[in-house]
Short mmCIF file of N, CA and C in Angstrom, two decimals:
data_model
loop_
_atom_site.label_atom_id
_atom_site.label_comp_id
_atom_site.label_asym_id
_atom_site.label_seq_id
_atom_site.Cartn_x
_atom_site.Cartn_y
_atom_site.Cartn_z
N MET Y 1 -64.20 172.11 35.70
CA MET Y 1 -65.39 170.92 36.34
C MET Y 1 -65.35 171.04 37.78
N TYR Y 2 -66.32 170.74 38.42
CA TYR Y 2 -66.37 170.62 39.96
C TYR Y 2 -66.16 169.03 40.16
N ARG Y 3 -65.04 168.78 41.20
CA ARG Y 3 -64.89 167.43 41.52
C ARG Y 3 -65.40 167.06 42.85
N LEU Y 4 -66.12 165.86 43.39
CA LEU Y 4 -66.10 165.61 44.70
C LEU Y 4 -64.92 165.16 45.31
N PRO Y 5 -65.19 165.64 46.59
CA PRO Y 5 -63.92 165.58 47.35
C PRO Y 5 -63.72 163.55 47.73
N ALA Y 6 -62.51 163.33 47.91
CA ALA Y 6 -62.19 161.87 47.94
C ALA Y 6 -62.94 160.95 48.82
N LEU Y 7 -63.41 161.67 49.91
CA LEU Y 7 -63.96 161.01 51.08
C LEU Y 7 -65.00 161.09 50.56
N LEU Y 8 -65.47 161.16 49.78
CA LEU Y 8 -67.07 160.62 48.86
C LEU Y 8 -66.83 159.80 48.14
N THR Y 9 -65.85 159.93 47.43
CA THR Y 9 -65.96 159.13 46.23
C THR Y 9 -65.09 157.68 46.26
N ASP Y 10 -64.18 157.80 47.12
CA ASP Y 10 -63.29 156.79 47.40
C ASP Y 10 -64.18 155.55 48.55
N PRO Y 11 -64.40 154.25 47.66
CA PRO Y 11 -65.50 153.48 48.25
C PRO Y 11 -64.48 152.92 49.87
N ARG Y 12 -63.18 153.30 49.78
CA ARG Y 12 -62.80 152.74 51.11
C ARG Y 12 -62.85 153.87 52.20
N GLN Y 13 -62.78 155.10 51.38
CA GLN Y 13 -63.24 156.22 52.57
C GLN Y 13 -64.98 156.20 53.39
N HIS Y 14 -65.24 155.90 52.30
CA HIS Y 14 -66.55 155.93 51.95
C HIS Y 14 -67.27 154.75 53.30
N ARG Y 15 -66.82 153.64 53.31
CA ARG Y 15 -66.75 152.48 54.21
C ARG Y 15 -66.76 153.28 55.53
N TRP Y 16 -65.25 153.95 55.67
CA TRP Y 16 -64.68 154.36 56.91
C TRP Y 16 -65.70 155.17 57.49
N LEU Y 17 -66.31 156.43 56.59
CA LEU Y 17 -67.43 156.97 57.01
C LEU Y 17 -68.34 156.67 57.89
N LEU Y 18 -68.97 155.68 56.99
CA LEU Y 18 -70.01 154.89 57.56
C LEU Y 18 -69.85 154.02 58.88
N TRP Y 19 -68.67 153.59 59.24
CA TRP Y 19 -68.44 153.05 60.10
C TRP Y 19 -68.40 154.27 61.53
N ALA Y 20 -67.84 155.10 61.17
CA ALA Y 20 -67.81 156.13 62.14
C ALA Y 20 -68.94 156.55 62.54
N ARG Y 21 -69.74 156.82 61.66
CA ARG Y 21 -70.92 156.97 62.16
C ARG Y 21 -71.69 156.10 62.76
N LYS Y 22 -71.73 154.51 62.66
CA LYS Y 22 -72.41 153.47 63.81
C LYS Y 22 -71.48 153.59 64.85
N ALA Y 23 -70.03 154.05 64.88
CA ALA Y 23 -69.41 153.90 65.98
C ALA Y 23 -69.73 154.93 67.05
N ARG Y 24 -69.98 156.35 66.53
CA ARG Y 24 -70.72 157.26 67.27
C ARG Y 24 -72.02 156.91 68.02
N GLY Y 25 -72.84 156.76 67.11
CA GLY Y 25 -74.22 156.28 67.45
C GLY Y 25 -74.16 155.24 68.81
N CYS Y 26 -73.13 154.14 68.64
CA CYS Y 26 -72.93 153.13 69.59
C CYS Y 26 -72.06 153.74 70.71
N TYR Y 27 -71.50 154.72 70.53
CA TYR Y 27 -71.20 155.44 71.84
C TYR Y 27 -72.00 156.22 72.59
N TRP Y 28 -73.18 157.33 71.96
CA TRP Y 28 -73.97 157.47 72.39
C TRP Y 28 -74.84 156.69 73.18
N LEU Y 29 -75.35 155.60 72.34
CA LEU Y 29 -76.13 154.25 73.39
C LEU Y 29 -75.81 154.26 74.45
N LEU Y 30 -74.21 153.51 74.76
CA LEU Y 30 -73.65 153.11 75.67
C LEU Y 30 -73.43 154.16 76.72
N VAL Y 31 -73.34 155.62 76.41
CA VAL Y 31 -73.54 156.52 77.35
C VAL Y 31 -74.92 156.54 77.92
N LEU Y 32 -76.07 156.40 77.26
CA LEU Y 32 -77.52 156.52 77.77
C LEU Y 32 -77.72 155.43 78.66
N ILE Y 33 -77.03 154.28 78.21
CA ILE Y 33 -77.11 152.90 78.97
C ILE Y 33 -76.52 153.33 80.46
N LEU Y 34 -75.46 153.77 80.74
CA LEU Y 34 -74.56 153.66 81.88
C LEU Y 34 -75.33 154.77 82.73
N LEU Y 35 -75.70 155.98 82.14
CA LEU Y 35 -76.53 156.76 82.83
C LEU Y 35 -77.85 156.29 83.14
N ALA Y 36 -78.19 155.28 82.61
CA ALA Y 36 -80.01 154.71 83.22
C ALA Y 36 -79.52 153.99 84.44
N LEU Y 37 -78.13 153.02 84.11
CA LEU Y 37 -77.95 152.25 85.24
C LEU Y 37 -77.47 152.86 86.22
N LEU Y 38 -76.74 154.03 86.46
CA LEU Y 38 -76.41 154.67 87.47
C LEU Y 38 -77.41 155.55 87.98
N ILE Y 39 -78.61 156.24 87.24
CA ILE Y 39 -79.94 156.47 87.85
C ILE Y 39 -80.51 155.32 88.81
N VAL Y 40 -80.67 154.75 88.26
CA VAL Y 40 -81.68 153.27 88.89
C VAL Y 40 -80.68 152.80 90.07
N SER Y 41 -79.26 152.62 90.37
CA SER Y 41 -78.61 152.11 91.01
C SER Y 41 -78.46 153.43 92.24
N LEU Y 42 -78.90 154.54 92.13
CA LEU Y 42 -79.01 155.39 93.38
C LEU Y 42 -80.44 155.44 93.62
N LEU Y 43 -81.49 155.10 93.03
CA LEU Y 43 -82.59 154.91 93.44
C LEU Y 43 -82.83 153.71 94.25
N LEU Y 44 -82.33 152.61 94.18
CA LEU Y 44 -82.36 151.12 94.57
C LEU Y 44 -81.14 151.26 95.75
N TRP Y 45 -80.41 151.96 95.93
CA TRP Y 45 -79.10 151.91 97.05
C TRP Y 45 -80.13 152.18 98.21
N PRO Y 46 -79.78 151.40 99.36
CA PRO Y 46 -80.46 151.76 100.67
C PRO Y 46 -79.78 152.75 101.46
N THR Y 47 -80.84 153.53 101.86
CA THR Y 47 -80.69 154.69 102.68
C THR Y 47 -79.80 154.61 103.69
N PRO Y 48 -78.64 155.42 104.17
CA PRO Y 48 -77.70 155.35 105.28
C PRO Y 48 -78.76 155.47 106.28
N PRO Y 49 -78.28 154.87 107.93
CA PRO Y 49 -79.06 155.08 108.72
C PRO Y 49 -78.97 156.44 109.07
N GLY Y 50 -77.86 157.39 108.84
CA GLY Y 50 -77.80 158.61 109.36
C GLY Y 50 -79.07 159.51 108.59
N LEU Y 51 -79.29 159.11 107.26
CA LEU Y 51 -80.25 159.98 106.71
C LEU Y 51 -81.85 159.45 106.88
N ALA Y 52 -82.04 158.59 107.79
CA ALA Y 52 -83.48 157.73 107.61
C ALA Y 52 -84.45 158.63 108.32
N ARG Y 53 -85.61 158.41 108.63
CA ARG Y 53 -86.52 159.25 109.20
C ARG Y 53 -86.17 159.94 110.73
N GLY Y 54 -85.25 159.53 111.55
CA GLY Y 54 -84.92 159.98 112.78
C GLY Y 54 -84.10 161.14 112.36
N ASN Y 55 -83.54 161.40 111.61
CA ASN Y 55 -82.19 162.50 111.46
C ASN Y 55 -82.61 163.15 110.16
N SER Y 56 -84.06 162.99 109.87
CA SER Y 56 -84.63 163.95 108.97
C SER Y 56 -84.67 165.49 108.90
N PHE Y 57 -85.15 165.73 107.54
CA PHE Y 57 -85.53 167.41 107.80
C PHE Y 57 -86.59 167.58 108.10
N GLU Y 58 -87.51 166.72 108.78
CA GLU Y 58 -88.61 167.11 109.47
C GLU Y 58 -88.52 167.85 110.39
N THR Y 59 -89.40 169.09 110.53
CA THR Y 59 -89.41 170.08 111.82
C THR Y 59 -91.15 169.70 112.41
N CYS Y 60 -91.42 170.50 113.83
CA CYS Y 60 -92.51 170.70 114.28
C CYS Y 60 -93.35 171.14 113.54
N SER Y 61 -93.13 172.12 112.43
CA SER Y 61 -94.47 172.67 111.32
C SER Y 61 -94.66 171.72 110.51
N THR Y 62 -94.01 170.72 110.26
CA THR Y 62 -94.20 169.57 109.04
C THR Y 62 -94.29 168.34 109.18
N VAL Y 63 -94.44 167.79 110.55
CA VAL Y 63 -94.83 166.39 110.57
C VAL Y 63 -96.25 166.38 110.81
N LEU Y 64 -96.52 164.84 110.54
CA LEU Y 64 -98.01 164.57 111.19
C LEU Y 64 -98.60 165.01 112.51
N PRO Y 65 -99.75 165.72 112.87
CA PRO Y 65 -99.90 165.89 114.42
C PRO Y 65 -99.63 164.65 115.19
N GLN Y 66 -99.76 163.49 114.86
CA GLN Y 66 -99.59 162.75 115.89
C GLN Y 66 -98.12 162.35 116.45
N ASP Y 67 -97.29 162.87 115.63
CA ASP Y 67 -95.92 163.00 115.91
C ASP Y 67 -95.32 164.11 116.52
N ARG Y 68 -96.42 165.14 116.41
CA ARG Y 68 -95.90 166.52 117.33
C ARG Y 68 -95.04 166.63 118.59
N PRO Y 69 -95.93 165.71 119.68
CA PRO Y 69 -95.26 165.74 121.03
C PRO Y 69 -93.78 165.42 120.77
N ARG Y 70 -93.40 164.57 119.94
CA ARG Y 70 -92.34 163.81 119.96
C ARG Y 70 -91.35 165.17 119.21
N PHE Y 71 -91.51 165.63 118.26
CA PHE Y 71 -90.74 166.24 117.81
C PHE Y 71 -90.98 167.92 117.80
N CYS Y 72 -91.96 168.40 119.08
CA CYS Y 72 -91.99 169.54 119.34
C CYS Y 72 -91.55 170.27 120.55
N THR Y 73 -91.83 169.43 121.59
CA THR Y 73 -91.19 169.36 122.81
C THR Y 73 -90.09 170.02 123.13
N GLY Y 74 -89.34 170.84 123.64
CA GLY Y 74 -87.68 170.98 123.70
C GLY Y 74 -87.34 171.35 122.85
N THR Y 75 -87.79 171.95 121.64
CA THR Y 75 -86.88 172.14 120.36
C THR Y 75 -87.12 173.79 120.16
N ASP Y 76 -86.56 174.71 119.38
CA ASP Y 76 -86.46 175.81 119.22
C ASP Y 76 -87.76 176.26 118.33
N PRO Y 77 -88.52 177.33 118.97
CA PRO Y 77 -89.55 177.26 117.73
C PRO Y 77 -89.04 178.58 116.61
N ILE Y 78 -88.16 179.12 116.47
CA ILE Y 78 -87.54 179.44 114.99
C ILE Y 78 -87.20 178.64 114.19
N VAL Y 79 -86.11 177.43 114.64
CA VAL Y 79 -86.05 176.86 113.98
C VAL Y 79 -86.86 175.53 113.42
N GLU Y 80 -87.71 175.14 114.16
CA GLU Y 80 -88.79 174.34 113.69
C GLU Y 80 -89.90 175.05 113.01
N GLY Y 81 -90.01 176.22 112.66
CA GLY Y 81 -90.92 176.99 111.94
C GLY Y 81 -92.12 177.23 112.40
N CYS Y 82 -92.37 177.23 113.83
CA CYS Y 82 -93.41 177.48 114.60
C CYS Y 82 -93.65 179.01 114.79
N SER Y 83 -92.58 179.81 114.83
CA SER Y 83 -92.78 181.38 115.11
C SER Y 83 -93.25 182.13 114.00
N LEU Y 84 -93.64 181.40 113.16
CA LEU Y 84 -94.14 182.19 111.78
C LEU Y 84 -95.44 182.69 111.87
N ASP Y 85 -96.19 181.72 112.76
CA ASP Y 85 -97.47 182.15 112.95
C ASP Y 85 -97.72 182.26 114.53
N ALA Y 86 -97.17 182.72 114.95
CA ALA Y 86 -97.25 182.95 116.62
C ALA Y 86 -97.88 183.79 116.95
N ARG Y 87 -98.50 183.84 117.87
CA ARG Y 87 -99.41 185.30 118.81
C ARG Y 87 -98.76 185.24 120.11
N THR Y 88 -98.77 186.58 120.73
CA THR Y 88 -98.52 186.78 122.36
C THR Y 88 -100.13 186.11 122.84
N VAL Y 89 -99.83 185.16 123.63
CA VAL Y 89 -101.32 184.75 124.32
C VAL Y 89 -101.21 185.43 125.91
N SER Y 90 -99.76 186.11 126.29
CA SER Y 90 -99.96 186.58 127.53
C SER Y 90 -98.68 187.59 127.56
N ASP Y 91 -98.96 188.87 128.02
CA ASP Y 91 -98.02 189.87 128.25
C ASP Y 91 -98.10 190.46 129.39
N VAL Y 92 -96.81 190.64 130.32
CA VAL Y 92 -96.72 190.97 131.63
C VAL Y 92 -95.87 191.81 131.82
N PRO Y 93 -95.75 193.30 132.20
CA PRO Y 93 -94.79 194.26 132.26
C PRO Y 93 -93.59 193.53 133.50
N MET Y 94 -92.58 193.99 133.44
CA MET Y 94 -91.77 193.57 134.55
C MET Y 94 -91.23 195.17 134.78
N ARG Y 95 -91.18 195.33 136.31
CA ARG Y 95 -91.44 196.70 136.77
C ARG Y 95 -90.42 196.64 138.29
N TRP Y 96 -89.63 197.69 138.04
CA TRP Y 96 -88.68 197.77 138.84
C TRP Y 96 -88.87 199.11 139.73
N GLY Y 97 -89.65 198.78 141.11
CA GLY Y 97 -90.12 200.17 141.53
C GLY Y 97 -91.47 200.36 140.53
N THR Y 98 -91.28 201.93 140.05
CA THR Y 98 -92.28 202.50 139.11
C THR Y 98 -91.77 202.42 137.77
N ARG Y 99 -91.05 201.91 137.47
CA ARG Y 99 -90.13 202.15 136.14
C ARG Y 99 -90.39 200.59 135.51
N THR Y 100 -90.79 200.56 134.13
CA THR Y 100 -90.90 199.09 133.43
C THR Y 100 -89.59 198.85 132.98
N VAL Y 101 -89.15 197.76 133.21
CA VAL Y 101 -87.61 197.53 132.50
C VAL Y 101 -87.81 196.33 131.77
N GLY Y 102 -88.93 195.65 131.88
CA GLY Y 102 -88.79 194.45 130.77
C GLY Y 102 -90.46 194.35 130.52
N LEU Y 103 -90.39 193.00 129.56
CA LEU Y 103 -91.68 192.44 129.07
C LEU Y 103 -91.45 190.95 129.03
N ALA Y 104 -92.32 190.13 129.69
CA ALA Y 104 -92.39 188.80 129.94
C ALA Y 104 -93.58 188.35 129.07
N GLN Y 105 -93.36 187.45 128.11
CA GLN Y 105 -94.49 186.85 127.27
C GLN Y 105 -94.77 185.53 127.51
N VAL Y 106 -95.83 185.13 127.05
CA VAL Y 106 -96.37 183.38 126.52
C VAL Y 106 -96.52 183.26 125.37
N ARG Y 107 -95.66 182.85 124.15
CA ARG Y 107 -96.17 182.96 122.70
C ARG Y 107 -96.56 181.67 122.16
N HIS Y 108 -97.71 181.54 121.43
CA HIS Y 108 -98.24 180.21 121.05
C HIS Y 108 -98.44 180.17 119.18
N SER Y 109 -97.94 178.87 118.84
CA SER Y 109 -98.40 178.56 117.71
C SER Y 109 -99.31 177.59 117.32
N LEU Y 110 -100.20 178.22 116.71
CA LEU Y 110 -101.49 177.54 116.11
C LEU Y 110 -101.43 176.30 115.21
N LEU Y 111 -100.08 176.38 114.18
CA LEU Y 111 -99.83 175.55 113.61
C LEU Y 111 -98.81 174.49 114.01
N CYS Y 112 -98.51 174.85 114.97
CA CYS Y 112 -97.69 173.77 115.79
C CYS Y 112 -98.19 173.31 116.88
N ASN Y 113 -99.08 173.98 117.55
CA ASN Y 113 -99.84 173.99 119.01
C ASN Y 113 -98.89 173.97 120.08
N THR Y 114 -97.87 174.91 119.70
CA THR Y 114 -96.81 174.83 120.92
C THR Y 114 -97.03 176.23 121.65
N TYR Y 115 -96.18 176.16 122.75
CA TYR Y 115 -96.13 177.38 123.61
C TYR Y 115 -94.51 177.57 123.91
N TRP Y 116 -94.02 178.90 124.23
CA TRP Y 116 -92.91 179.05 124.50
C TRP Y 116 -92.81 180.55 125.46
N GLY Y 117 -91.72 180.82 126.03
CA GLY Y 117 -91.59 182.00 126.92
C GLY Y 117 -90.73 183.00 125.78
N ARG Y 118 -90.64 184.12 126.11
CA ARG Y 118 -90.34 184.90 125.45
C ARG Y 118 -89.95 186.51 126.25
N GLY Y 119 -88.82 187.03 126.50
CA GLY Y 119 -88.63 188.31 127.15
C GLY Y 119 -87.82 189.53 126.56
N PHE Y 120 -88.32 190.61 127.03
CA PHE Y 120 -87.55 191.66 126.33
C PHE Y 120 -87.22 192.61 127.78
N ARG Y 121 -86.04 193.02 127.65
CA ARG Y 121 -85.51 194.13 128.63
C ARG Y 121 -85.16 195.29 128.57
N PHE Y 122 -85.53 196.37 128.90
CA PHE Y 122 -85.31 197.46 128.59
C PHE Y 122 -84.25 198.31 129.20
N LEU Y 123 -83.49 197.69 129.86
CA LEU Y 123 -82.14 198.44 130.81
C LEU Y 123 -80.91 197.99 129.74
N PRO Y 124 -80.23 199.24 129.89
CA PRO Y 124 -79.02 198.71 128.75
C PRO Y 124 -78.03 198.07 129.98
N GLY Y 125 -77.05 197.00 129.35
CA GLY Y 125 -76.35 196.57 130.29
C GLY Y 125 -76.57 195.39 131.07
N ALA Y 126 -77.88 195.09 131.11
CA ALA Y 126 -78.61 193.82 132.10
C ALA Y 126 -78.49 192.82 131.04
N SER Y 127 -78.62 191.52 131.93
CA SER Y 127 -78.65 190.22 130.95
C SER Y 127 -80.03 189.61 131.47
N ILE Y 128 -80.47 189.02 130.67
CA ILE Y 128 -81.95 188.28 130.82
C ILE Y 128 -81.97 186.88 130.43
N SER Y 129 -82.80 186.06 131.32
CA SER Y 129 -82.79 184.70 131.30
C SER Y 129 -84.68 184.37 131.19
N VAL Y 130 -84.76 183.38 130.45
CA VAL Y 130 -85.97 182.74 130.54
C VAL Y 130 -86.01 181.29 131.05
N TYR Y 131 -86.71 180.67 131.73
CA TYR Y 131 -86.89 179.46 132.00
C TYR Y 131 -88.28 178.85 132.36
N LEU Y 132 -88.41 177.88 131.66
CA LEU Y 132 -89.53 176.87 131.74
C LEU Y 132 -89.16 175.68 132.45
N PRO Y 133 -89.64 175.62 133.62
CA PRO Y 133 -90.07 174.21 134.57
C PRO Y 133 -90.19 172.92 133.92
N ASP Y 134 -91.33 173.39 133.00
CA ASP Y 134 -91.88 172.13 132.56
C ASP Y 134 -90.93 171.22 131.41
N LEU Y 135 -89.47 171.97 131.25
CA LEU Y 135 -88.80 171.46 130.10
C LEU Y 135 -87.74 170.88 131.06
N GLY Y 136 -87.91 170.54 132.47
CA GLY Y 136 -86.94 170.07 133.17
C GLY Y 136 -85.71 171.36 133.93
N THR Y 137 -84.89 170.86 134.26
CA THR Y 137 -83.80 171.57 134.90
C THR Y 137 -82.78 171.55 134.19
N GLY Y 138 -82.57 171.15 132.85
CA GLY Y 138 -81.47 171.02 131.96
C GLY Y 138 -80.99 172.29 131.38
N ALA Y 139 -80.08 172.35 130.39
CA ALA Y 139 -80.14 173.36 129.78
C ALA Y 139 -80.94 173.87 128.43
N GLU Y 140 -81.94 172.62 128.12
CA GLU Y 140 -82.89 172.84 127.60
C GLU Y 140 -84.10 173.75 127.93
N ALA Y 141 -84.08 173.92 129.46
CA ALA Y 141 -85.14 174.51 130.31
C ALA Y 141 -84.62 175.90 130.73
N SER Y 142 -83.73 176.29 130.35
CA SER Y 142 -83.37 177.92 130.91
C SER Y 142 -82.35 178.21 129.72
N TYR Y 143 -82.35 179.50 129.69
CA TYR Y 143 -81.60 180.43 128.78
C TYR Y 143 -81.26 181.69 129.36
N LEU Y 144 -80.09 182.23 128.85
CA LEU Y 144 -79.59 183.59 129.59
C LEU Y 144 -78.96 183.98 128.29
N SER Y 145 -79.36 185.40 127.99
CA SER Y 145 -79.01 186.41 126.92
C SER Y 145 -78.40 187.89 127.25
N THR Y 146 -77.55 188.24 126.50
CA THR Y 146 -77.08 189.77 126.99
C THR Y 146 -77.57 190.48 125.98
N THR Y 147 -78.21 189.81 124.98
CA THR Y 147 -79.44 190.94 124.15
C THR Y 147 -80.41 191.50 124.95
N SER Y 148 -81.05 191.92 123.91
CA SER Y 148 -82.25 192.96 124.45
C SER Y 148 -83.52 191.85 124.68
N GLN Y 149 -83.19 190.53 124.10
CA GLN Y 149 -84.69 189.75 124.26
C GLN Y 149 -83.87 188.42 124.44
N VAL Y 150 -84.75 187.39 124.69
CA VAL Y 150 -84.41 185.93 125.11
C VAL Y 150 -85.94 185.15 124.61
N TYR Y 151 -85.69 183.70 124.31
CA TYR Y 151 -86.76 183.18 124.28
C TYR Y 151 -86.58 181.76 124.42
N SER Y 152 -87.33 180.69 124.75
CA SER Y 152 -87.21 179.36 125.31
C SER Y 152 -87.50 178.57 124.33
N ASN Y 153 -87.28 176.99 124.50
CA ASN Y 153 -87.80 176.39 123.73
C ASN Y 153 -89.09 175.98 124.04
N MET Y 154 -89.84 175.14 122.98
CA MET Y 154 -91.41 174.93 122.98
C MET Y 154 -91.60 173.95 123.76
N VAL Y 155 -92.91 173.89 124.66
CA VAL Y 155 -93.84 172.67 124.97
C VAL Y 155 -95.12 172.42 124.09
N TYR Y 156 -95.24 171.27 123.96
CA TYR Y 156 -96.64 171.11 123.14
C TYR Y 156 -97.59 171.06 123.97
N ALA Y 157 -98.66 171.55 123.39
CA ALA Y 157 -100.31 171.38 123.92
C ALA Y 157 -100.71 172.07 125.00
N PHE Y 158 -99.69 172.43 126.18
CA PHE Y 158 -100.28 173.22 127.19
C PHE Y 158 -99.15 174.57 127.29
N ILE Y 159 -99.70 175.46 128.25
CA ILE Y 159 -99.49 176.43 128.31
C ILE Y 159 -98.65 176.39 129.40
N PRO Y 160 -97.13 176.65 129.47
CA PRO Y 160 -96.44 176.48 130.41
C PRO Y 160 -96.29 177.47 131.53
N THR Y 161 -95.60 177.13 132.87
CA THR Y 161 -95.09 178.35 133.18
C THR Y 161 -93.91 178.93 133.03
N VAL Y 162 -94.10 180.31 132.84
CA VAL Y 162 -92.65 180.85 132.37
C VAL Y 162 -92.21 181.73 133.52
N THR Y 163 -90.67 181.72 133.77
CA THR Y 163 -90.37 183.00 134.55
C THR Y 163 -89.24 183.66 133.97
N ILE Y 164 -89.62 185.10 133.66
CA ILE Y 164 -88.50 185.69 133.09
C ILE Y 164 -87.80 186.80 134.28
N GLU Y 165 -86.07 186.33 133.99
CA GLU Y 165 -85.58 187.24 135.02
C GLU Y 165 -84.55 188.53 134.23
N ILE Y 166 -84.60 189.63 134.88
CA ILE Y 166 -83.51 190.44 134.24
C ILE Y 166 -82.70 190.75 135.18
N ILE Y 167 -81.23 190.34 135.04
CA ILE Y 167 -80.46 190.52 135.90
C ILE Y 167 -79.55 191.76 136.07
N VAL Y 168 -79.76 192.69 136.75
CA VAL Y 168 -79.38 193.97 136.74
C VAL Y 168 -77.96 194.10 137.51
N GLY Y 169 -77.59 193.24 138.43
CA GLY Y 169 -76.01 193.49 138.83
C GLY Y 169 -75.82 192.19 139.54
N PRO Y 170 -74.75 191.80 140.07
CA PRO Y 170 -74.45 190.63 140.71
C PRO Y 170 -75.32 189.92 142.28
N THR Y 171 -75.91 191.59 142.38
CA THR Y 171 -77.09 190.79 143.77
C THR Y 171 -78.75 191.50 143.40
N GLN Y 172 -79.13 191.92 142.24
CA GLN Y 172 -79.91 192.37 142.01
C GLN Y 172 -80.98 191.86 140.63
N VAL Y 173 -81.67 190.89 141.05
CA VAL Y 173 -82.37 190.31 139.76
C VAL Y 173 -84.28 190.92 140.11
N ILE Y 174 -84.59 190.88 138.73
CA ILE Y 174 -86.08 191.44 138.87
C ILE Y 174 -86.72 190.09 138.08
N ALA Y 175 -87.63 189.53 138.81
CA ALA Y 175 -88.11 188.34 138.42
C ALA Y 175 -89.75 188.33 138.07
N THR Y 176 -90.20 187.68 137.25
CA THR Y 176 -91.67 188.10 136.40
C THR Y 176 -92.20 186.30 136.35
N THR Y 177 -93.00 185.77 137.09
CA THR Y 177 -93.45 184.72 136.37
C THR Y 177 -95.21 184.53 136.01
N ILE Y 178 -95.23 183.90 134.83
CA ILE Y 178 -96.60 183.74 134.34
C ILE Y 178 -96.70 182.40 134.56
N PRO Y 179 -97.77 181.94 135.56
CA PRO Y 179 -98.58 180.56 135.85
C PRO Y 179 -99.08 179.92 134.36
N GLY Y 180 -98.45 179.16 134.42
CA GLY Y 180 -98.85 177.79 133.31
C GLY Y 180 -100.53 177.41 133.35
N VAL Y 181 -101.30 176.68 132.51
CA VAL Y 181 -102.07 176.25 132.44
C VAL Y 181 -102.08 174.72 132.12
N HIS Y 182 -102.20 173.64 132.99
CA HIS Y 182 -101.65 172.36 132.73
C HIS Y 182 -102.98 171.36 132.29
N PRO Y 183 -102.80 170.46 131.59
CA PRO Y 183 -103.98 169.67 131.34
C PRO Y 183 -104.16 168.80 132.65
N ILE Y 184 -105.71 168.34 132.42
CA ILE Y 184 -105.93 167.65 134.44
C ILE Y 184 -105.13 166.59 133.87
N GLY Y 185 -104.41 166.08 135.24
CA GLY Y 185 -104.09 164.92 135.26
C GLY Y 185 -102.24 164.95 135.29
N THR Y 186 -101.88 166.21 134.85
CA THR Y 186 -100.35 166.34 134.85
C THR Y 186 -99.85 167.08 135.88
N ALA Y 187 -98.57 167.00 136.10
CA ALA Y 187 -97.98 167.80 137.05
C ALA Y 187 -97.54 169.08 136.46
N GLY Y 188 -97.09 170.28 137.31
CA GLY Y 188 -96.71 171.51 136.87
C GLY Y 188 -96.65 172.54 137.88
#
């Protein structure tokens, strides 16, 4: 004849089993309550100033149009997402005698409504730089590259003057300037 285990037949063991089930249910209820409190506290915790809007992950291509002048001028077109829809609005070959040694361009992003300069050099061993006087005279206005191309930071809403220089040697520079188109009433 088959006998049931003592755990199921002994009333003392049976009470212990019921208590263990209740305790396990209370344990999971306590875990769920603590998890809910943690989530609510994280949602209600104040945002540190370093993560506020000023240092957020917004870019020139994602901010509202009224914020673009502040977010876009003087910033990198690739980092800001503006190079994705960029088109060349001006192409000027750079010549050294009869030889084409580079290309100066003005690029435009319709999404960001920004413009920037880009240059290519075709001479091996030469350096190339781009300068936008509309960005001032500091580091944000001029870039030097030893690679075959260089690009500048952006200017919002108007076509800047772009100067591309190919540095051939210590005393030889080939420069091309593409004049900008400034809005009425602004210096440039």
